[in-house]
Coordinates of C-alpha atoms and ligand atoms in Angstrom, one line a residue:
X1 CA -35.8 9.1 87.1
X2 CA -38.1 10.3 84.4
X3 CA -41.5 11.9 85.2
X4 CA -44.7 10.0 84.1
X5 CA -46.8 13.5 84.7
X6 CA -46.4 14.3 81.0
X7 CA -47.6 11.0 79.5
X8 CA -51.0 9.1 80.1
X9 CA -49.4 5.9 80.3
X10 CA -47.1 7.1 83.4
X11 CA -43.9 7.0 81.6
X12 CA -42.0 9.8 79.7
X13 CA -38.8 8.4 77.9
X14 CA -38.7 11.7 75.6
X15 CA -35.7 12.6 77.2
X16 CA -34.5 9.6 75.6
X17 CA -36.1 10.4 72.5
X18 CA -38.4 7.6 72.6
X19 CA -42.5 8.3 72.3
X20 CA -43.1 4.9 74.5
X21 CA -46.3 4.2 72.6
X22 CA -45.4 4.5 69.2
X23 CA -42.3 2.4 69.3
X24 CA -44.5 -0.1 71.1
X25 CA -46.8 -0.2 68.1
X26 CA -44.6 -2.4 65.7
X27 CA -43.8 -4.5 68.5
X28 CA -47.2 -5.3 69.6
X29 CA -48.6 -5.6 66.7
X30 CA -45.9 -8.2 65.4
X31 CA -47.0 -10.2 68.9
X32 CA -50.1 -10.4 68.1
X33 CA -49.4 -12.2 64.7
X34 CA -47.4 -14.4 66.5
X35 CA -50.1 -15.2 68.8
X36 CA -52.4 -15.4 66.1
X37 CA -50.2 -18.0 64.3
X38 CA -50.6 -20.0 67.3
X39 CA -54.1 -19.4 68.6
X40 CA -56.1 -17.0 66.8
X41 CA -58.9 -16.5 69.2
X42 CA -56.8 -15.2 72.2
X43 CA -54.9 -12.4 69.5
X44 CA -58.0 -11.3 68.5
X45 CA -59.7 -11.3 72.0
X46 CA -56.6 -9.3 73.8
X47 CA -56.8 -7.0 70.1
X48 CA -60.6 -6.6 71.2
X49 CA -59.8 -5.9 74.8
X50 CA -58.0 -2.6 74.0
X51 CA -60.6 -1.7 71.6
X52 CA -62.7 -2.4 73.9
X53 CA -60.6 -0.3 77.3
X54 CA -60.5 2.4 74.8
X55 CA -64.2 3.1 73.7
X56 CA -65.8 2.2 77.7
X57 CA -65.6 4.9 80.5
X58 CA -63.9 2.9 83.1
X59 CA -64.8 3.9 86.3
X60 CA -64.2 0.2 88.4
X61 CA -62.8 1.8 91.8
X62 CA -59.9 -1.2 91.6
X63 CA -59.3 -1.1 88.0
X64 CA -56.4 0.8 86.1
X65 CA -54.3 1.1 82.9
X66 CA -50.7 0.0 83.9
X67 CA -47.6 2.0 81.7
X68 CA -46.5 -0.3 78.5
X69 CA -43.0 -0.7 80.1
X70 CA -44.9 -2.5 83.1
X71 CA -47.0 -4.6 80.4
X72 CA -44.2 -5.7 78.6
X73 CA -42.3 -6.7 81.4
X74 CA -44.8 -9.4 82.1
X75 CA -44.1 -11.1 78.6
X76 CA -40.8 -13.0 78.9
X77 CA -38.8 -16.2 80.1
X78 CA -38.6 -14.8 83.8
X79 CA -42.4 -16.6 83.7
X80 CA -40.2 -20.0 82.6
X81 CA -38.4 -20.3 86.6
X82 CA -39.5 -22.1 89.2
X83 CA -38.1 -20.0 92.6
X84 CA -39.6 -21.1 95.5
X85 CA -38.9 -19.6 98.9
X86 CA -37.2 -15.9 99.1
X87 CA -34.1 -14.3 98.0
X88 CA -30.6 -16.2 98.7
X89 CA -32.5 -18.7 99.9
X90 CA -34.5 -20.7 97.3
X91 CA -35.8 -24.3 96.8
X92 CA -34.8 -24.9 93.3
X93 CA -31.0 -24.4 91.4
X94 CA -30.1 -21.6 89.4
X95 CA -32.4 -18.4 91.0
X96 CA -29.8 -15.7 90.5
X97 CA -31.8 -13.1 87.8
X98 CA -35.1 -14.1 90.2
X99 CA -32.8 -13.3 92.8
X100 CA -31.7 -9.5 91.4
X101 CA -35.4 -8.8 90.2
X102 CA -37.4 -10.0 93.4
X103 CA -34.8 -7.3 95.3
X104 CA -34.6 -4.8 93.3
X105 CA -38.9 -4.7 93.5
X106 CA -38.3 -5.2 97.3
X107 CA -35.9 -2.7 97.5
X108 CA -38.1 -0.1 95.3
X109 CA -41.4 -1.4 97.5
X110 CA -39.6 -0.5 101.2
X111 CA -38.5 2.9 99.6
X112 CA -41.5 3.7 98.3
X113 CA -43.7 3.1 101.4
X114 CA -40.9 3.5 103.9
X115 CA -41.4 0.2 105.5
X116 CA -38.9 -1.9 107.5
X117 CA -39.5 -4.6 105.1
X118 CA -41.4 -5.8 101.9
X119 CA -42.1 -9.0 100.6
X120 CA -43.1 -8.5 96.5
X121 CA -44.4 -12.7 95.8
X122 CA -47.7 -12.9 96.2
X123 CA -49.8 -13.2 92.9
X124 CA -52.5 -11.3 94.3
X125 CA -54.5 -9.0 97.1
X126 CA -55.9 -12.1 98.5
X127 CA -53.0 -14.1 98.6
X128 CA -51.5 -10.8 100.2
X129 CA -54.2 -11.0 102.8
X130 CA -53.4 -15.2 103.3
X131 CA -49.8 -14.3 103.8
X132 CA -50.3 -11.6 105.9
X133 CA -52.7 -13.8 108.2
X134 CA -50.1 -16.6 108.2
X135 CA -47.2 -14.6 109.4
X136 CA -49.7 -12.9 112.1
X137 CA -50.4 -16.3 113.2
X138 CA -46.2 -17.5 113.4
X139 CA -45.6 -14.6 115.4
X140 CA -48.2 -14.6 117.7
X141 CA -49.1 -17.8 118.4
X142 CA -47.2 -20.4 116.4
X143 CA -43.7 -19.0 117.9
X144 CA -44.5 -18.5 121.4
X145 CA -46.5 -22.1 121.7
X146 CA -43.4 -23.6 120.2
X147 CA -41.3 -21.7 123.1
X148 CA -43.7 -22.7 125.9
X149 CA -43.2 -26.1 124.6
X150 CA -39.4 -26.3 124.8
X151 CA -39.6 -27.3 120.8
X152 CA -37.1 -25.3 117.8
X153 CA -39.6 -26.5 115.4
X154 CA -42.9 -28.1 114.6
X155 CA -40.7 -31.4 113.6
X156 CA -39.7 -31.3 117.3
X157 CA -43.9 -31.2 119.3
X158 CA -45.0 -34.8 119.5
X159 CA -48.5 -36.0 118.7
X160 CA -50.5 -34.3 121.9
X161 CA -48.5 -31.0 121.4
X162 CA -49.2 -31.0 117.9
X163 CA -52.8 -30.8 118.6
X164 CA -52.1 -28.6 121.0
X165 CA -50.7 -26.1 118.5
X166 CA -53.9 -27.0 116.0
X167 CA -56.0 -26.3 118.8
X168 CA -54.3 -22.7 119.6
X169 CA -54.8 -21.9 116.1
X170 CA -58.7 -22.7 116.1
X171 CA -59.2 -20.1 118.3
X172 CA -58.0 -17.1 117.2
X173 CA -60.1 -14.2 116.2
X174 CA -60.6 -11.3 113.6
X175 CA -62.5 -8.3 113.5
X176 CA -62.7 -6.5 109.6
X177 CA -65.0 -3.8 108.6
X178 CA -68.5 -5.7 107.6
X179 CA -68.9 -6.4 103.8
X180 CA -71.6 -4.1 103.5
X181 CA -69.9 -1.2 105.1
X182 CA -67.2 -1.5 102.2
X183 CA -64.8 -4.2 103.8
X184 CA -63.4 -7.0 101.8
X185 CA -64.3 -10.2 101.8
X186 CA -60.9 -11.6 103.0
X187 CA -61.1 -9.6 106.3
X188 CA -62.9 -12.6 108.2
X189 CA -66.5 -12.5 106.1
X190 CA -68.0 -16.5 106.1
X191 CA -67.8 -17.3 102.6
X192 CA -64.1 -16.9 102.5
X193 CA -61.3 -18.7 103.9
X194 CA -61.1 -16.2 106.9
X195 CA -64.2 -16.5 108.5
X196 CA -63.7 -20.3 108.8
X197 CA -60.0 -20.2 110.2
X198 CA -61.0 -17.5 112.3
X199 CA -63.9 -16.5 114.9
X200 CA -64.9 -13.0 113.6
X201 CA -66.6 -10.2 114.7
X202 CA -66.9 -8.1 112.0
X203 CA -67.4 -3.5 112.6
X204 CA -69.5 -1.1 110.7
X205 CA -70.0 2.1 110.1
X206 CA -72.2 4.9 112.2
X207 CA -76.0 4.4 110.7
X208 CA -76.2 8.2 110.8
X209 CA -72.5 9.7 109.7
X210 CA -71.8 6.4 106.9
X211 CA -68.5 7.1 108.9
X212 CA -66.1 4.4 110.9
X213 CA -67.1 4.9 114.7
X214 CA -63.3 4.4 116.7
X215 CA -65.2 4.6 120.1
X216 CA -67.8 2.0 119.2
X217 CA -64.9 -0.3 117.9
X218 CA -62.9 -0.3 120.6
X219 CA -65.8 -0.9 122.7
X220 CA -66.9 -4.2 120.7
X221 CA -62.3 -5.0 120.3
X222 CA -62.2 -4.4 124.0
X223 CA -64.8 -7.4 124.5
X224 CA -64.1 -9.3 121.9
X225 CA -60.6 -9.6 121.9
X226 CA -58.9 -10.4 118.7
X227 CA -55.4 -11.1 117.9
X228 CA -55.8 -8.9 114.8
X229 CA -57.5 -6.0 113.8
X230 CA -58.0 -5.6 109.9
X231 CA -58.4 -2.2 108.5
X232 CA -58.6 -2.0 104.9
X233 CA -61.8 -1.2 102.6
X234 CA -62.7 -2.3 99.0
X235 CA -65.6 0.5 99.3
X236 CA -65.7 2.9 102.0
X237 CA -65.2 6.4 100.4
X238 CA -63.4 8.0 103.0
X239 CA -60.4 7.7 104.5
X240 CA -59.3 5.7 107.9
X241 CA -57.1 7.2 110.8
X242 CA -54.6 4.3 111.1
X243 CA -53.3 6.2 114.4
X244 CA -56.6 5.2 116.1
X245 CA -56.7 2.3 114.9
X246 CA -53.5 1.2 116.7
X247 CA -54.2 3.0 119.2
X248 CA -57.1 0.5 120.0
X249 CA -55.3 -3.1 118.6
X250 CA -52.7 -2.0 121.4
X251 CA -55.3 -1.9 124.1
X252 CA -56.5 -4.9 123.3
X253 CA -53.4 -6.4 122.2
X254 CA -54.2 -7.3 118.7
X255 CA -51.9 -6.7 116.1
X256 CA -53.3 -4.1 113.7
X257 CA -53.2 -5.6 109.6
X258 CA -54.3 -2.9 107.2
X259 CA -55.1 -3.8 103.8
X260 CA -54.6 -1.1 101.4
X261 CA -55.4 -2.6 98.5
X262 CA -57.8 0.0 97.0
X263 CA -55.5 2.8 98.3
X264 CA -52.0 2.1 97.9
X265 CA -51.8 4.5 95.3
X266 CA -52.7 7.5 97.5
X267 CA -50.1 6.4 100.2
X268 CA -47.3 5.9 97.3
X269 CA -48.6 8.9 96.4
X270 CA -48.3 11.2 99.6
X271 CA -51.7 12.0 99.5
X272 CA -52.3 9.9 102.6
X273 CA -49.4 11.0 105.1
X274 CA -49.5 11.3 108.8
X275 CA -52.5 9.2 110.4
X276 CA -53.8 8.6 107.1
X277 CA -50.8 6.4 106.1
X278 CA -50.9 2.9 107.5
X279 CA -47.7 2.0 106.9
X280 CA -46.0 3.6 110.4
X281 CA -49.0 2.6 112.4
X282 CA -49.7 -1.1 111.1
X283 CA -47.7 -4.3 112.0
X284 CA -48.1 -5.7 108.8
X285 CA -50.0 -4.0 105.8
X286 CA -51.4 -6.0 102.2
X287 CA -51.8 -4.8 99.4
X288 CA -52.6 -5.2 95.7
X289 CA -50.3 -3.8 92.8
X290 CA -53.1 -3.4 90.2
X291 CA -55.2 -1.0 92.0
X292 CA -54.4 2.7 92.2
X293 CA -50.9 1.8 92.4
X294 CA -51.3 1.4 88.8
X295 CA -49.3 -1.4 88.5
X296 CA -49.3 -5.2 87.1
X297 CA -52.0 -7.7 88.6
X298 CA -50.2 -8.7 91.9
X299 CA -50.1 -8.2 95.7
X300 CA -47.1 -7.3 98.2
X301 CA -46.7 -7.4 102.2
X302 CA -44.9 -4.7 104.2
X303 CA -43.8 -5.3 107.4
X304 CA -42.1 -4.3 110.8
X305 CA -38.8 -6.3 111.5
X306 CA -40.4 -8.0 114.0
X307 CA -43.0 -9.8 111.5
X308 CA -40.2 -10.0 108.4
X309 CA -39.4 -13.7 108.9
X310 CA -42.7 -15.0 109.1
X311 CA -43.9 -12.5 106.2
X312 CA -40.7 -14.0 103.8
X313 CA -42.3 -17.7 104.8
X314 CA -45.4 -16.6 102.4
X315 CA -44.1 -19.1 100.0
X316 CA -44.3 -22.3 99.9
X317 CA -46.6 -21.9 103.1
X318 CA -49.2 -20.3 101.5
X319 CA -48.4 -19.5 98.0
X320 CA -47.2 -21.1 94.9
X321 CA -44.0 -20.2 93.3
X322 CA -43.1 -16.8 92.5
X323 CA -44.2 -14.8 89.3
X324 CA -40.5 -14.2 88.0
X325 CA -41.8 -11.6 85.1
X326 CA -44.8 -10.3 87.4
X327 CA -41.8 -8.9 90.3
X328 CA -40.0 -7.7 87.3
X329 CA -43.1 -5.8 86.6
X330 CA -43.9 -4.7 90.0
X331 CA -39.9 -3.1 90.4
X332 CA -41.1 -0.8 87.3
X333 CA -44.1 -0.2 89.0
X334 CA -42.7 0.8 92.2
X335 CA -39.8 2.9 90.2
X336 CA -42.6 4.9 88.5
X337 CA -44.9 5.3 92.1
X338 CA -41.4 6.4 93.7
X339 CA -41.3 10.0 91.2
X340 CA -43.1 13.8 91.0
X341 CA -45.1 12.5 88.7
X342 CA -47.0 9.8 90.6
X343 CA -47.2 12.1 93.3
X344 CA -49.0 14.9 91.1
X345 CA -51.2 11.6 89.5
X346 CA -52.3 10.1 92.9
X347 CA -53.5 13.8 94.0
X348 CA -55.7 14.2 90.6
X349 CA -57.2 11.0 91.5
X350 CA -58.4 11.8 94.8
X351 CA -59.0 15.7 93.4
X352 CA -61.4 13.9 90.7
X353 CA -63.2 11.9 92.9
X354 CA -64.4 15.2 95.1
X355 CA -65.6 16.7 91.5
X356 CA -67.2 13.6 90.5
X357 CA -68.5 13.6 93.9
X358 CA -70.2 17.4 93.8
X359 CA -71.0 16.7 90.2
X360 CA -73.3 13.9 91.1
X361 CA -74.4 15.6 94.1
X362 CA -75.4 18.8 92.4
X363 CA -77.4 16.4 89.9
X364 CA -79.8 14.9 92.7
X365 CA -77.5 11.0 93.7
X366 CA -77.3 10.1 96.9
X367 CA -73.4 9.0 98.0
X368 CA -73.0 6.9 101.2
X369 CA -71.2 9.5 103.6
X370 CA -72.6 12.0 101.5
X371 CA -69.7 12.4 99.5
X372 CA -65.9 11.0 99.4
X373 CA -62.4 11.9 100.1
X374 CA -60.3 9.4 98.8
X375 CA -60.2 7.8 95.3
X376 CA -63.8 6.6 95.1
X377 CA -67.9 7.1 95.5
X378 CA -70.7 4.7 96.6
X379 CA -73.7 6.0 94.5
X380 CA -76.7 5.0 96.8
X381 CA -79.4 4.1 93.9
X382 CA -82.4 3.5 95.8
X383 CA -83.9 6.9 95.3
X384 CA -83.8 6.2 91.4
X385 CA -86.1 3.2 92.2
X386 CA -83.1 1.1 90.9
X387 CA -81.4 -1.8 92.2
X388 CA -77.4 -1.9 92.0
X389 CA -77.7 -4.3 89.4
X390 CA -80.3 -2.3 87.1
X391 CA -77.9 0.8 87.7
X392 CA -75.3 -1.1 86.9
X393 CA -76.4 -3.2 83.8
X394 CA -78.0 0.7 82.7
X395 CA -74.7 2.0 83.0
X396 CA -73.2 -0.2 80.8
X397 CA -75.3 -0.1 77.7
X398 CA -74.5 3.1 77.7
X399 CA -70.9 2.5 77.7
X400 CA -70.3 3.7 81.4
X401 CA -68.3 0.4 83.2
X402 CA -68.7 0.5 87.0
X403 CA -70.2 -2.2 89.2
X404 CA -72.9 -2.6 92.0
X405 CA -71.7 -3.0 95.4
X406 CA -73.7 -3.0 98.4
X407 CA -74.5 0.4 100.7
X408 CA -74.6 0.1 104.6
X409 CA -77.6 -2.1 105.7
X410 CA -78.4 -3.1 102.4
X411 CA -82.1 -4.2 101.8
X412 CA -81.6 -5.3 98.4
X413 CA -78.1 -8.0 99.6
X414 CA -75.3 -9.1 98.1
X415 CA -76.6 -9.8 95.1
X416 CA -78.7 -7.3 93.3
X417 CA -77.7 -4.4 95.9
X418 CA -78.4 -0.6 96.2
X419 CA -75.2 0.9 95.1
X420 CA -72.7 1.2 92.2
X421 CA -68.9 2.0 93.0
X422 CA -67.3 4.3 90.8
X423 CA -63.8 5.5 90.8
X424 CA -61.1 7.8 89.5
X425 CA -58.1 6.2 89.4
X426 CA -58.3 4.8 85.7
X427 CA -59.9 7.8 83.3
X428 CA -57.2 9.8 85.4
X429 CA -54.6 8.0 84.3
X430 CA -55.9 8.5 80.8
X431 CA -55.6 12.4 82.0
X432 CA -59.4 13.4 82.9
X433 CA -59.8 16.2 85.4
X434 CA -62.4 18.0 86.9
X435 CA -64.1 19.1 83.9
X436 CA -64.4 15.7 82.3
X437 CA -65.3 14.1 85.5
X438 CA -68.3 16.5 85.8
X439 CA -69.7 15.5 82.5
X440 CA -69.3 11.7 84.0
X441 CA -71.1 12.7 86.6
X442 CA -73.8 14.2 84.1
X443 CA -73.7 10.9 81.7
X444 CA -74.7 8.8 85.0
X445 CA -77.4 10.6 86.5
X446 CA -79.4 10.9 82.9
X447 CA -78.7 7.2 82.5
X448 CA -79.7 6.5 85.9
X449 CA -82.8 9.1 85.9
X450 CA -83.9 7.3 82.2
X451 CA -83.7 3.9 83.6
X452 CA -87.3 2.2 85.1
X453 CA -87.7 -1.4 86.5
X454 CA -89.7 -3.5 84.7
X455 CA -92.9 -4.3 86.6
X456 CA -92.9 -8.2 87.0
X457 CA -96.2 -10.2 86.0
X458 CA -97.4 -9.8 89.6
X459 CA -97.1 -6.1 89.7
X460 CA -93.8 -6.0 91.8
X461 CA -90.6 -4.4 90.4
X462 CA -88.2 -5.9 89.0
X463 CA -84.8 -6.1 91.0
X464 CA -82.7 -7.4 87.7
X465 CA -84.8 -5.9 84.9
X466 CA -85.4 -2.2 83.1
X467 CA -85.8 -0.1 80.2
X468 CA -83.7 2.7 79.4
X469 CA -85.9 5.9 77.5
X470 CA -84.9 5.7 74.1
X471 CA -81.7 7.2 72.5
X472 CA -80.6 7.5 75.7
X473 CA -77.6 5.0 75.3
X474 CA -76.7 6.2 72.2
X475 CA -76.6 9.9 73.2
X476 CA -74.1 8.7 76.1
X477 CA -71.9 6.8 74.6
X478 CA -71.2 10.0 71.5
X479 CA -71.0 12.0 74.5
X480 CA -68.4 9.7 76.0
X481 CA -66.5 8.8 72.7
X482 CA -65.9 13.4 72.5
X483 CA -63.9 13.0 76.1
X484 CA -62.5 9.6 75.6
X485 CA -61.2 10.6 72.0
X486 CA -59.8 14.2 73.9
X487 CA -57.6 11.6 76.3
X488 CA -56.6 8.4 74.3
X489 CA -55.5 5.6 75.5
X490 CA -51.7 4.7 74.8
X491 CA -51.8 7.4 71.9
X492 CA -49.7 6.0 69.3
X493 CA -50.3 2.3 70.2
X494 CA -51.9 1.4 66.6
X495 CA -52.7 -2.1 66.5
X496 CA -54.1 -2.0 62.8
Ligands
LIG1 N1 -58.3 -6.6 99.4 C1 -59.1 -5.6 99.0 C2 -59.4 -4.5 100.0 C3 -59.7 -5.6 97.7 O1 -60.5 -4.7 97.4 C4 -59.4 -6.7 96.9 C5 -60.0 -6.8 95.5 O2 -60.9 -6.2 95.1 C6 -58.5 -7.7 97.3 C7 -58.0 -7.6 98.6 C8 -58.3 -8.9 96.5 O3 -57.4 -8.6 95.4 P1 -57.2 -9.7 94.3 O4 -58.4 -9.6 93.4 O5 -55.9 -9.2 93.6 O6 -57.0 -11.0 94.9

């Protein structure tokens, strides 16, 4: 297996005499006049989007830059098969190559993770989530009403059991981390599916500490009562002890579902091990490809034995047909997470985000939990006078990319916010380290310390509106363009 350490893109073919980039100039470039020929517009926009990727400092805590071989693995004819249901086993004739490429990405994802099982279909980290849910939902109650009813299948209950079954799946119950305490929206929150299938009772974090409090959750799970526990964060900068965590779903008997979207890199990684990887402790974990994992756009399920069948049911039940060329890429992605090299990648990105964390910390920010240890930080922007959204939008004509997210208790809402979430996992890929991330840290806090609400015609601040002090902007984005130029982005990938 070669060893993505060297290269910025993940993968090192040298050995093969092949600079990956370079020979993916000719090829790219030739596809996009062969877009163009067709539709000018979208060669010039995806041209624009690398210029673009290239000139921004990236810092979106979910984003990433996945290897060429991964990219070009999502252009071909695998995208031309319909292959519902799972491998050897498959509603439509003639599924044999989608039948080698969804195993081999299975077969990479359960040695990667070292799960019992892994299904690689769904298209992304909510459909992950959906699937996860459904299979939850066979095994634990869908299964054993069927058995108390004497019926094989659903075909088999008659009208009055039928609603008995609709019934028993009415009242089920969640508990996910809160939204504002850095859960996702998929982990039972109202304006998603999951808080209208399920009754939820979301957990947040200690007002003091920022920190997940185990004994006040399992207090509220012992009342409560849910069939599943969801841990999992989209922006919580610190990391979870999964051992606890099942600790208490036992007690209560819920089944424990963690969600490692945002994190799956660090566990592929081995920089979350013991209690820290969820993968041993959870009965079924979701996660997202794209993130961390630095892979394509995509999700996956692991699972225990136990949950396998009603995990592989994932599609048609709740998902469209498989991505044929989107599995091919997630087996390269998986390959290149399984060597040294992602290991000694995943570890800079959680080693950057503690320098970006004591950079901005030095430089007067406030970070919820005063700081991070996993791949991310949660920039509390009130003592600026900003809103998330000012910091944000401020950020960005400057050529910093991050986005506002709420912080614990959020006066300002959903919507305009208090915080901004920046992470590491992308500039490290383009090979930042501590150095670079402490100017980051530098270009944020005098964009953010330049920045003023406008004061609205009846003397209030603004919550959407600013002014930057002049040549402020400017100044960050040459000082970006030194450290992005330093680190470039597919070096050799001329499109021109
Ligand atoms: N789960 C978590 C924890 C996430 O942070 C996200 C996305 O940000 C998702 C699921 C959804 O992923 P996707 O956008 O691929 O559906």
């Amino acid at each position: 297996m070669t060893d993505p350490a060297e290269s910025t893109t993940g993968v090192d073919l040298s050995a093969n005499n092949i600079d990956i980039n370079t020979a993916a100039a000719p090829v790219y470039r030739q596809m996009l006049d062969i877009i163009a020929a067709v539709e000018p517009r979208v060669a010039e926009a995806t041209r624009q989007e690398l210029v673009d990727q290239r000139a921004s400092l990236k810092l979106i805590a979910s984003e990433n830059y996945a290897s060429l071989p991964v990219l070009m693995t999502m252009g071909t004819w695998l995208s031309d098969k319909y292959a519902e249901g799972t491998i050897g086993h498959r509603f439509y004739a003639g599924c044999r190559n989608i039948d080698t490429v969804e195993a081999v990405a299975a077969e990479h994802a359960t040695a990667l993770f070292g799960a019992e099982h892994a299904y690689v279909q769904p298209h992304s980290g909510i459909d992950a989530n959906l699937v996860a849910y459904w299979a939850i939902l066979q095994h634990r109650v869908e299964s054993p009403t069927l058995e108390r009813l004497g019926a094989a299948t659903v075909n088999d209950l008659t009208e009055s059991d039928w609603e008995d079954l609709r019934r028993e799946f009415n009242r089920q119950r969640v508990m996910g981390m809160s939204l504002d305490a850095g859960g996702h929206l998929t982990h039972g929150f109202r304006h998603n599916i999951s808080g209208k299938m399920f009754e939820q009772h979301a957990y947040g974090t200690d007002p003091t500490t920022g920190l997940i409090d185990y004994d006040a959750l399992r207090e509220a799970a012992r009342e409560f009562k849910p069939l599943i526990i969801v841990a999992g964060y989209s922006a919580y900068p610190r990391r979870v002890n999964f051992a606890r965590m099942r600790d208490i779903a036992d007690e209560v008997g819920a089944t424990l579902m963690v969600d490692m979207a945002h994190f799956a890199g660090l566990v592929a990684g081995k920089v979350f091990t013991g209690e820290e990887n969820p993968v041993p402790y959870a009965h079924v974990v979701s996660s997202t490809t794209h993130k961390s994992l630095r892979g394509p756009r995509g999700g996956f399920v692991l699972s225990t034995k136990d949950y396998a069948p009603a995990v592989d049911k994932g599609c048609p039940m709740v998902l469209g047909g498989p991505l044929g060329h989107v599995m091919a890429a997630k087996a390269l992605a998986f390959a290149e997470a399984r060597t040294a090299g992602f290991q000694a990648y995943a570890q800079s990105v959680a080693d950057n985000a503690k320098a970006l964390a004591e950079g901005l910390l030095r430089r007067g920010a406030q970070l919820v939990t005063g700081g991070t240890d996993n791949h991310l930080v949660l920039i509390d922007v009130s003592n600026f006078g900003l809103t998330g959204r000012q910091a944000e939008s401020a950020l960005l004509d400057s050529g910093i990319v991050t986005n506002r997210n709420s912080v614990p208790r959020d006066p300002n809402g959903a919507w305009y916010t208090s915080g901004v979430r920046i992470g590491t996992p992308a500039l490290t890929t383009r090979g930042f380290g501590a150095a670079e991330f402490d100017t980051v840290a530098e270009l944020i806090v005098d964009v953010l310390k330049s920045t003023t609400p406008t004061t609205t015609s009846a003397g209030a601040a603004s919550k959407a509106k600013y002014t930057i002090a002049d040549g402020v902007p400017e100044k960050t984005m040459s000082r970006s363009a030194e450290i992005l130029d330093a680190h470039p982005l597919y070096p050799g990938l001329t499109l021109d």
